Amino acid sequence: MMRHKNTNKHFTRMGTRKKVHAFVRVKPTDDFAHEMIRYRDDKTIDIHLERDTRRGVINNQQTDWSFKLDGVLHDASQDLVYETVAKDVVSQALNGYNGTIMCYGQTGAGKTYTMMGATENYKHRGILPRALQQVFRMIEERPTHAITVRVSYLEIYNESLFDLLSTLPYVGPSVTPMTIVENSQGVFIKGLSVHLTSQEEDAFSLLFEGETNRIIASHAMNKNSSRSHSIFTIYVEAHSRTLSDEKYVTSKINLVDLAGSERLGKSGSEGRVLKEATYINKSLSFLEQAIIALGDQKREHIPFRQCKLTHALKDSLGGNCNMALVTNIYGEAAQLEETLSSLRFASRMKLVTTEPAINEKCDAERMVKNLEKELALLKQELAVHDSLANRTHVNYDPMDEIQIAEINSQVRRYLEGTLDEIDIINLRQIQEVFNQFRVVLSQQEQEVESSLRRKYTLIDKNDLAAISAVQKAGLVDADGHLVGEPDGQSFGFGVASFTAKAGKKPKSRKTMKEQPSSSARKEGASSPVSGKDLDIFTSKTQLTPSSKDGDVKDMLLRDRETSYNETLPLDTPKEELHPPRPSTPPSRPVAFEDFKSERGSEINRIFKENKCILNERRKRASETTQRINAIKKEIDITKEALNFQKSLREKQGEYDHKGLMIIDEEEFLLLLKLKDLKKQYRTEYQDLRDLRAEIQYCQRLVDQCRHRLLTEFDIWYNESFFIPEDMQAALKPGSSIRPGMLPVSRIVSLGEDDQDKFSQLQQTMLPEGPDSISFYNAKVKTEQKHNYLKTTMGLQQAHRK
Ligand code: ADP
Ligand code: MG
């Protein structure tokens, strides 16, 4: 049954379809209603009701019913009942099939007697103790398997779950609430104790303990045990003793004693009793609904979760289970109405089809062991083959570092051309060779990248020749500002702060680093310091107002002392000596690369994308222009040809008899062509106009993006590396200021330009603009409050303990 496949994913061997076995057990009585209850054969029970003449409309009142079941147990001994109802279900459980046996019926009709039996009399013991006995007997008979048995005993009363085998003294449902949990393995009750029992006796003790607990609890809670459902579960797990067998089977047998099924209202229940009755009737009618749904092949959804009873039994009703139902009825005429309703339930149950299947699982530990064995065997086999092929030196173990290093060197030599061939030894080695190719390749890529980076970052600001070379390469414009490369690739940033013509700076680029003190420039001009160092320096002076103009060189040296090893020559590029550390501000170009791949990645991506679009549109525009020119040319040629044809015709004076001009085919075709060309021209021209508009728009977008990228970078750079410590603390996570926002104290000290920049910064850093500040602040505060509550609650709990 497809709709049950979620209940247990481990069954593999599907069985054949089976119906639920539904039996009726009639409670012995001296007052059996022979007139009303008749057995047609040992499976069919007929009910006959006398017409009730006191009722008004009697003609359409049904008086006869017939129920065909799997067996009618009249005056049957406990032994016979077990043989008929339970024996097969239990024996199948040891083969891995789940089983469910339920007793249903009116209170007093014999459910508990059938399930549990009379505990004081061995002969009258019910299905439960007999099932346990059978399980242990079968285990003895099956020495080929190691079989474990576990049991649990659950009671459901007024939609609350009780563990009848709880090792703790009874404390009520609120302290250890149990929950019904579903996973791929099926349904289980979280919190329900499951007890390993190695022999029959243990199992019996648990069973009795459960019964006792049930009675004690019913007294303690003043509850009527006939109004609760109880589910005794036997869990079986059978492993083959043959170690090579990785598969093992599991199963569970649910033995369910349902609450009394009598209808409400008859007894005029009140208060607690009414509440109980409502719960029972609800859960039983939910059980019935589930049963009806299970019996209906067209139904996709089975309402298992409506109550605890059906939820707990979800994977034990229908599905892959062997199922048996005993409907206990009275034989007396007075109970006929209830008897009828019980029989109806039984016949509905009979419609349910199940598809019993083995719950087969795989023992991972055993599997590993078996695979290891297999591996060892195959290695031996390989060794035999190698020795026959004279390849005795070959080793198939995983390679160690030295061997890998050797392969790496082989690959390098091979790439350099100093090694002609790499010897193939075995598959593992081939794989490693390819691996090392990849390693070498990525190393080389990195080397190329970093050498390129060095090339762009290490230009001396005073080296005018170098700068002009860079300018020629299109990296800086005449003002020394960096430009995005027109081909859509990333752009360098090395000498961004260099200003060849001071005072010609555009306003928009008036950022901190572009206001170096005159002395800084003077010093820069006379000292052999690389551009990036000057960059760091000028930025730093911005935020350390105490530095005096004359201290430039000192400061530079100090800066180096704190950042680098003092024995290093001043102009050694630091990347070659130290990897960049967070405490050492990286040069702007390097930082810019970082920025683009991290914080600025999104805008950089948009920037690049827009540039790509722009370039593509430009290309298309130029292609279109070319096409237009070609068409224009063609039009001119065609026009000329037409004129020639026309003049020719005029000379010949070709007219038809009506005086109309006769056009020959050639001229006609030329006319058509001209028309067509003009149409083409118009379409292309329209395209070109659209493209131009688009290009203009894209150009603006690209400019905007570039501007934003640079502005954000500036902010990020200064903030990341040049913000005083007190402010950095404020920018740490947990403070109400996000990175990207500046504390209020900072705004006050900002100049007018900086104020502008600050609001701009807020807009760009907070994705939703300045309005989102309160949102983020509230969020942070809520988080803090939540954390506070968590801590204090934790403290209180610890205190209580
Ligand atoms: P239920 O659990 O359905 O409410 P019980 O199993 O408690 O009913 O039965 C009520 C009483 O009838 C008990 O005293 C029980 O021993 C007795 N009884 C029920 N069925 C039988 C039976 N088949 N043979 C002998 N006594 C029975
Ligand atoms: Mg009972």
mmCIF file with all atom_site columns, N, CA and C in Angstrom, residues 386-433:
data_model
loop_
_atom_site.group_PDB
_atom_site.id
_atom_site.type_symbol
_atom_site.label_atom_id
_atom_site.label_alt_id
_atom_site.label_comp_id
_atom_site.label_asym_id
_atom_site.label_entity_id
_atom_site.label_seq_id
_atom_site.pdbx_PDB_ins_code
_atom_site.Cartn_x
_atom_site.Cartn_y
_atom_site.Cartn_z
_atom_site.occupancy
_atom_site.B_iso_or_equiv
_atom_site.pdbx_formal_charge
_atom_site.auth_seq_id
_atom_site.auth_comp_id
_atom_site.auth_asym_id
_atom_site.auth_atom_id
_atom_site.pdbx_PDB_model_num
ATOM 1   N N  . ASP A 1 386 ? 50.272 -9.811  -9.342  1.00 0.00 ? 386 ASP A N  1
ATOM 2   C CA . ASP A 1 386 ? 51.494 -9.032  -9.554  1.00 0.00 ? 386 ASP A CA 1
ATOM 3   C C  . ASP A 1 386 ? 52.724 -9.916  -9.615  1.00 0.00 ? 386 ASP A C  1
ATOM 4   N N  . SER A 1 387 ? 52.757 -10.898 -8.717  1.00 0.00 ? 387 SER A N  1
ATOM 5   C CA . SER A 1 387 ? 53.950 -11.744 -8.707  1.00 0.00 ? 387 SER A CA 1
ATOM 6   C C  . SER A 1 387 ? 54.007 -12.585 -9.992  1.00 0.00 ? 387 SER A C  1
ATOM 7   N N  . LEU A 1 388 ? 52.843 -12.943 -10.494 1.00 0.00 ? 388 LEU A N  1
ATOM 8   C CA . LEU A 1 388 ? 52.823 -13.687 -11.766 1.00 0.00 ? 388 LEU A CA 1
ATOM 9   C C  . LEU A 1 388 ? 53.260 -12.777 -12.917 1.00 0.00 ? 388 LEU A C  1
ATOM 10  N N  . ALA A 1 389 ? 52.927 -11.473 -12.822 1.00 0.00 ? 389 ALA A N  1
ATOM 11  C CA . ALA A 1 389 ? 53.281 -10.535 -13.883 1.00 0.00 ? 389 ALA A CA 1
ATOM 12  C C  . ALA A 1 389 ? 54.619 -9.857  -13.630 1.00 0.00 ? 389 ALA A C  1
ATOM 13  N N  . ASN A 1 390 ? 55.348 -10.333 -12.643 1.00 0.00 ? 390 ASN A N  1
ATOM 14  C CA . ASN A 1 390 ? 56.654 -9.756  -12.296 1.00 0.00 ? 390 ASN A CA 1
ATOM 15  C C  . ASN A 1 390 ? 56.572 -8.298  -11.879 1.00 0.00 ? 390 ASN A C  1
ATOM 16  N N  . ARG A 1 391 ? 55.555 -7.941  -11.174 1.00 0.00 ? 391 ARG A N  1
ATOM 17  C CA . ARG A 1 391 ? 55.406 -6.560  -10.699 1.00 0.00 ? 391 ARG A CA 1
ATOM 18  C C  . ARG A 1 391 ? 55.423 -6.554  -9.176  1.00 0.00 ? 391 ARG A C  1
ATOM 19  N N  . THR A 1 392 ? 56.405 -7.184  -8.635  1.00 0.00 ? 392 THR A N  1
ATOM 20  C CA . THR A 1 392 ? 56.405 -7.411  -7.186  1.00 0.00 ? 392 THR A CA 1
ATOM 21  C C  . THR A 1 392 ? 56.546 -6.148  -6.350  1.00 0.00 ? 392 THR A C  1
ATOM 22  N N  . HIS A 1 393 ? 57.136 -5.073  -6.958  1.00 0.00 ? 393 HIS A N  1
ATOM 23  C CA . HIS A 1 393 ? 57.408 -3.874  -6.157  1.00 0.00 ? 393 HIS A CA 1
ATOM 24  C C  . HIS A 1 393 ? 56.183 -2.987  -5.963  1.00 0.00 ? 393 HIS A C  1
ATOM 25  N N  . VAL A 1 394 ? 55.110 -3.280  -6.643  1.00 0.00 ? 394 VAL A N  1
ATOM 26  C CA . VAL A 1 394 ? 53.964 -2.356  -6.600  1.00 0.00 ? 394 VAL A CA 1
ATOM 27  C C  . VAL A 1 394 ? 53.228 -2.437  -5.257  1.00 0.00 ? 394 VAL A C  1
ATOM 28  N N  . ASN A 1 395 ? 52.977 -1.247  -4.763  1.00 0.00 ? 395 ASN A N  1
ATOM 29  C CA . ASN A 1 395 ? 52.304 -1.133  -3.480  1.00 0.00 ? 395 ASN A CA 1
ATOM 30  C C  . ASN A 1 395 ? 50.944 -0.476  -3.705  1.00 0.00 ? 395 ASN A C  1
ATOM 31  N N  . TYR A 1 396 ? 49.908 -1.005  -3.080  1.00 0.00 ? 396 TYR A N  1
ATOM 32  C CA . TYR A 1 396 ? 48.571 -0.469  -3.333  1.00 0.00 ? 396 TYR A CA 1
ATOM 33  C C  . TYR A 1 396 ? 48.005 0.323   -2.157  1.00 0.00 ? 396 TYR A C  1
ATOM 34  N N  . ASP A 1 397 ? 48.828 0.539   -1.157  1.00 0.00 ? 397 ASP A N  1
ATOM 35  C CA . ASP A 1 397 ? 48.334 1.281   0.007   1.00 0.00 ? 397 ASP A CA 1
ATOM 36  C C  . ASP A 1 397 ? 48.160 2.757   -0.338  1.00 0.00 ? 397 ASP A C  1
ATOM 37  N N  . PRO A 1 398 ? 47.388 3.465   0.440   1.00 0.00 ? 398 PRO A N  1
ATOM 38  C CA . PRO A 1 398 ? 47.287 4.912   0.221   1.00 0.00 ? 398 PRO A CA 1
ATOM 39  C C  . PRO A 1 398 ? 48.664 5.567   0.324   1.00 0.00 ? 398 PRO A C  1
ATOM 40  N N  . MET A 1 399 ? 48.901 6.634   -0.434  1.00 0.00 ? 399 MET A N  1
ATOM 41  C CA . MET A 1 399 ? 50.235 7.230   -0.466  1.00 0.00 ? 399 MET A CA 1
ATOM 42  C C  . MET A 1 399 ? 50.496 8.103   0.750   1.00 0.00 ? 399 MET A C  1
ATOM 43  N N  . ASP A 1 400 ? 51.758 8.164   1.135   1.00 0.00 ? 400 ASP A N  1
ATOM 44  C CA . ASP A 1 400 ? 52.110 9.067   2.229   1.00 0.00 ? 400 ASP A CA 1
ATOM 45  C C  . ASP A 1 400 ? 52.599 10.387  1.630   1.00 0.00 ? 400 ASP A C  1
ATOM 46  N N  . GLU A 1 401 ? 52.923 11.338  2.508   1.00 0.00 ? 401 GLU A N  1
ATOM 47  C CA . GLU A 1 401 ? 53.307 12.683  2.072   1.00 0.00 ? 401 GLU A CA 1
ATOM 48  C C  . GLU A 1 401 ? 54.511 12.665  1.140   1.00 0.00 ? 401 GLU A C  1
ATOM 49  N N  . ILE A 1 402 ? 55.479 11.809  1.474   1.00 0.00 ? 402 ILE A N  1
ATOM 50  C CA . ILE A 1 402 ? 56.705 11.769  0.681   1.00 0.00 ? 402 ILE A CA 1
ATOM 51  C C  . ILE A 1 402 ? 56.403 11.301  -0.743  1.00 0.00 ? 402 ILE A C  1
ATOM 52  N N  . GLN A 1 403 ? 55.596 10.276  -0.817  1.00 0.00 ? 403 GLN A N  1
ATOM 53  C CA . GLN A 1 403 ? 55.243 9.780   -2.147  1.00 0.00 ? 403 GLN A CA 1
ATOM 54  C C  . GLN A 1 403 ? 54.485 10.837  -2.949  1.00 0.00 ? 403 GLN A C  1
ATOM 55  N N  . ILE A 1 404 ? 53.613 11.550  -2.274  1.00 0.00 ? 404 ILE A N  1
ATOM 56  C CA . ILE A 1 404 ? 52.853 12.594  -2.959  1.00 0.00 ? 404 ILE A CA 1
ATOM 57  C C  . ILE A 1 404 ? 53.788 13.713  -3.410  1.00 0.00 ? 404 ILE A C  1
ATOM 58  N N  . ALA A 1 405 ? 54.721 14.090  -2.547  1.00 0.00 ? 405 ALA A N  1
ATOM 59  C CA . ALA A 1 405 ? 55.693 15.128  -2.897  1.00 0.00 ? 405 ALA A CA 1
ATOM 60  C C  . ALA A 1 405 ? 56.504 14.696  -4.118  1.00 0.00 ? 405 ALA A C  1
ATOM 61  N N  . GLU A 1 406 ? 56.848 13.423  -4.174  1.00 0.00 ? 406 GLU A N  1
ATOM 62  C CA . GLU A 1 406 ? 57.608 12.898  -5.309  1.00 0.00 ? 406 GLU A CA 1
ATOM 63  C C  . GLU A 1 406 ? 56.789 13.050  -6.605  1.00 0.00 ? 406 GLU A C  1
ATOM 64  N N  . ILE A 1 407 ? 55.521 12.728  -6.508  1.00 0.00 ? 407 ILE A N  1
ATOM 65  C CA . ILE A 1 407 ? 54.658 12.876  -7.691  1.00 0.00 ? 407 ILE A CA 1
ATOM 66  C C  . ILE A 1 407 ? 54.546 14.337  -8.093  1.00 0.00 ? 407 ILE A C  1
ATOM 67  N N  . ASN A 1 408 ? 54.439 15.204  -7.086  1.00 0.00 ? 408 ASN A N  1
ATOM 68  C CA . ASN A 1 408 ? 54.378 16.636  -7.357  1.00 0.00 ? 408 ASN A CA 1
ATOM 69  C C  . ASN A 1 408 ? 55.617 17.087  -8.134  1.00 0.00 ? 408 ASN A C  1
ATOM 70  N N  . SER A 1 409 ? 56.765 16.607  -7.690  1.00 0.00 ? 409 SER A N  1
ATOM 71  C CA . SER A 1 409 ? 58.003 17.020  -8.367  1.00 0.00 ? 409 SER A CA 1
ATOM 72  C C  . SER A 1 409 ? 58.048 16.459  -9.788  1.00 0.00 ? 409 SER A C  1
ATOM 73  N N  . GLN A 1 410 ? 57.571 15.234  -9.951  1.00 0.00 ? 410 GLN A N  1
ATOM 74  C CA . GLN A 1 410 ? 57.507 14.658  -11.296 1.00 0.00 ? 410 GLN A CA 1
ATOM 75  C C  . GLN A 1 410 ? 56.641 15.513  -12.216 1.00 0.00 ? 410 GLN A C  1
ATOM 76  N N  . VAL A 1 411 ? 55.495 15.921  -11.679 1.00 0.00 ? 411 VAL A N  1
ATOM 77  C CA . VAL A 1 411 ? 54.575 16.725  -12.484 1.00 0.00 ? 411 VAL A CA 1
ATOM 78  C C  . VAL A 1 411 ? 55.234 18.042  -12.880 1.00 0.00 ? 411 VAL A C  1
ATOM 79  N N  . ARG A 1 412 ? 55.922 18.687  -11.902 1.00 0.00 ? 412 ARG A N  1
ATOM 80  C CA . ARG A 1 412 ? 56.593 19.951  -12.200 1.00 0.00 ? 412 ARG A CA 1
ATOM 81  C C  . ARG A 1 412 ? 57.644 19.775  -13.290 1.00 0.00 ? 412 ARG A C  1
ATOM 82  N N  . ARG A 1 413 ? 58.456 18.710  -13.125 1.00 0.00 ? 413 ARG A N  1
ATOM 83  C CA . ARG A 1 413 ? 59.506 18.466  -14.110 1.00 0.00 ? 413 ARG A CA 1
ATOM 84  C C  . ARG A 1 413 ? 58.899 18.171  -15.477 1.00 0.00 ? 413 ARG A C  1
ATOM 85  N N  . TYR A 1 414 ? 57.793 17.482  -15.451 1.00 0.00 ? 414 TYR A N  1
ATOM 86  C CA . TYR A 1 414 ? 57.121 17.153  -16.702 1.00 0.00 ? 414 TYR A CA 1
ATOM 87  C C  . TYR A 1 414 ? 56.637 18.431  -17.393 1.00 0.00 ? 414 TYR A C  1
ATOM 88  N N  . LEU A 1 415 ? 56.091 19.342  -16.609 1.00 0.00 ? 415 LEU A N  1
ATOM 89  C CA . LEU A 1 415 ? 55.588 20.598  -17.165 1.00 0.00 ? 415 LEU A CA 1
ATOM 90  C C  . LEU A 1 415 ? 56.730 21.472  -17.666 1.00 0.00 ? 415 LEU A C  1
ATOM 91  N N  . GLU A 1 416 ? 57.868 21.409  -16.949 1.00 0.00 ? 416 GLU A N  1
ATOM 92  C CA . GLU A 1 416 ? 59.029 22.193  -17.374 1.00 0.00 ? 416 GLU A CA 1
ATOM 93  C C  . GLU A 1 416 ? 59.692 21.595  -18.610 1.00 0.00 ? 416 GLU A C  1
ATOM 94  N N  . GLY A 1 417 ? 59.432 20.334  -18.834 1.00 0.00 ? 417 GLY A N  1
ATOM 95  C CA . GLY A 1 417 ? 60.037 19.657  -19.972 1.00 0.00 ? 417 GLY A CA 1
ATOM 96  C C  . GLY A 1 417 ? 61.298 18.880  -19.622 1.00 0.00 ? 417 GLY A C  1
ATOM 97  N N  . THR A 1 418 ? 61.644 18.840  -18.330 1.00 0.00 ? 418 THR A N  1
ATOM 98  C CA . THR A 1 418 ? 62.859 18.098  -17.961 1.00 0.00 ? 418 THR A CA 1
ATOM 99  C C  . THR A 1 418 ? 62.551 16.617  -17.729 1.00 0.00 ? 418 THR A C  1
ATOM 100 N N  . LEU A 1 419 ? 61.302 16.284  -17.687 1.00 0.00 ? 419 LEU A N  1
ATOM 101 C CA . LEU A 1 419 ? 60.931 14.877  -17.538 1.00 0.00 ? 419 LEU A CA 1
ATOM 102 C C  . LEU A 1 419 ? 60.040 14.509  -18.715 1.00 0.00 ? 419 LEU A C  1
ATOM 103 N N  . ASP A 1 420 ? 60.409 13.421  -19.404 1.00 0.00 ? 420 ASP A N  1
ATOM 104 C CA . ASP A 1 420 ? 59.670 13.098  -20.626 1.00 0.00 ? 420 ASP A CA 1
ATOM 105 C C  . ASP A 1 420 ? 58.358 12.381  -20.335 1.00 0.00 ? 420 ASP A C  1
ATOM 106 N N  . GLU A 1 421 ? 58.410 11.489  -19.377 1.00 0.00 ? 421 GLU A N  1
ATOM 107 C CA . GLU A 1 421 ? 57.229 10.674  -19.115 1.00 0.00 ? 421 GLU A CA 1
ATOM 108 C C  . GLU A 1 421 ? 57.049 10.473  -17.614 1.00 0.00 ? 421 GLU A C  1
ATOM 109 N N  . ILE A 1 422 ? 55.827 10.339  -17.229 1.00 0.00 ? 422 ILE A N  1
ATOM 110 C CA . ILE A 1 422 ? 55.571 9.957   -15.834 1.00 0.00 ? 422 ILE A CA 1
ATOM 111 C C  . ILE A 1 422 ? 55.174 8.493   -15.868 1.00 0.00 ? 422 ILE A C  1
ATOM 112 N N  . ASP A 1 423 ? 55.933 7.679   -15.134 1.00 0.00 ? 423 ASP A N  1
ATOM 113 C CA . ASP A 1 423 ? 55.655 6.247   -15.152 1.00 0.00 ? 423 ASP A CA 1
ATOM 114 C C  . ASP A 1 423 ? 54.308 5.938   -14.522 1.00 0.00 ? 423 ASP A C  1
ATOM 115 N N  . ILE A 1 424 ? 53.556 5.094   -15.164 1.00 0.00 ? 424 ILE A N  1
ATOM 116 C CA . ILE A 1 424 ? 52.271 4.687   -14.610 1.00 0.00 ? 424 ILE A CA 1
ATOM 117 C C  . ILE A 1 424 ? 52.479 3.415   -13.795 1.00 0.00 ? 424 ILE A C  1
ATOM 118 N N  . ILE A 1 425 ? 52.086 3.473   -12.555 1.00 0.00 ? 425 ILE A N  1
ATOM 119 C CA . ILE A 1 425 ? 52.281 2.302   -11.694 1.00 0.00 ? 425 ILE A CA 1
ATOM 120 C C  . ILE A 1 425 ? 50.947 1.634   -11.380 1.00 0.00 ? 425 ILE A C  1
ATOM 121 N N  . ASN A 1 426 ? 50.070 2.407   -10.833 1.00 0.00 ? 426 ASN A N  1
ATOM 122 C CA . ASN A 1 426 ? 48.743 1.862   -10.532 1.00 0.00 ? 426 ASN A CA 1
ATOM 123 C C  . ASN A 1 426 ? 47.700 2.977   -10.560 1.00 0.00 ? 426 ASN A C  1
ATOM 124 N N  . LEU A 1 427 ? 46.490 2.608   -10.346 1.00 0.00 ? 427 LEU A N  1
ATOM 125 C CA . LEU A 1 427 ? 45.390 3.547   -10.472 1.00 0.00 ? 427 LEU A CA 1
ATOM 126 C C  . LEU A 1 427 ? 45.486 4.690   -9.471  1.00 0.00 ? 427 LEU A C  1
ATOM 127 N N  . ARG A 1 428 ? 45.866 4.337   -8.264  1.00 0.00 ? 428 ARG A N  1
ATOM 128 C CA . ARG A 1 428 ? 45.978 5.338   -7.208  1.00 0.00 ? 428 ARG A CA 1
ATOM 129 C C  . ARG A 1 428 ? 46.997 6.403   -7.601  1.00 0.00 ? 428 ARG A C  1
ATOM 130 N N  . GLN A 1 429 ? 48.098 5.921   -8.197  1.00 0.00 ? 429 GLN A N  1
ATOM 131 C CA . GLN A 1 429 ? 49.161 6.853   -8.585  1.00 0.00 ? 429 GLN A CA 1
ATOM 132 C C  . GLN A 1 429 ? 48.688 7.753   -9.725  1.00 0.00 ? 429 GLN A C  1
ATOM 133 N N  . ILE A 1 430 ? 47.927 7.183   -10.654 1.00 0.00 ? 430 ILE A N  1
ATOM 134 C CA . ILE A 1 430 ? 47.409 7.999   -11.767 1.00 0.00 ? 430 ILE A CA 1
ATOM 135 C C  . ILE A 1 430 ? 46.520 9.109   -11.223 1.00 0.00 ? 430 ILE A C  1
ATOM 136 N N  . GLN A 1 431 ? 45.674 8.736   -10.296 1.00 0.00 ? 431 GLN A N  1
ATOM 137 C CA . GLN A 1 431 ? 44.790 9.737   -9.705  1.00 0.00 ? 431 GLN A CA 1
ATOM 138 C C  . GLN A 1 431 ? 45.588 10.839  -9.024  1.00 0.00 ? 431 GLN A C  1
ATOM 139 N N  . GLU A 1 432 ? 46.652 10.453  -8.339  1.00 0.00 ? 432 GLU A N  1
ATOM 140 C CA . GLU A 1 432 ? 47.464 11.431  -7.624  1.00 0.00 ? 432 GLU A CA 1
ATOM 141 C C  . GLU A 1 432 ? 48.177 12.346  -8.613  1.00 0.00 ? 432 GLU A C  1
ATOM 142 N N  . VAL A 1 433 ? 48.614 11.781  -9.754  1.00 0.00 ? 433 VAL A N  1
ATOM 143 C CA . VAL A 1 433 ? 49.271 12.599  -10.774 1.00 0.00 ? 433 VAL A CA 1
ATOM 144 C C  . VAL A 1 433 ? 48.320 13.708  -11.231 1.00 0.00 ? 433 VAL A C  1
#
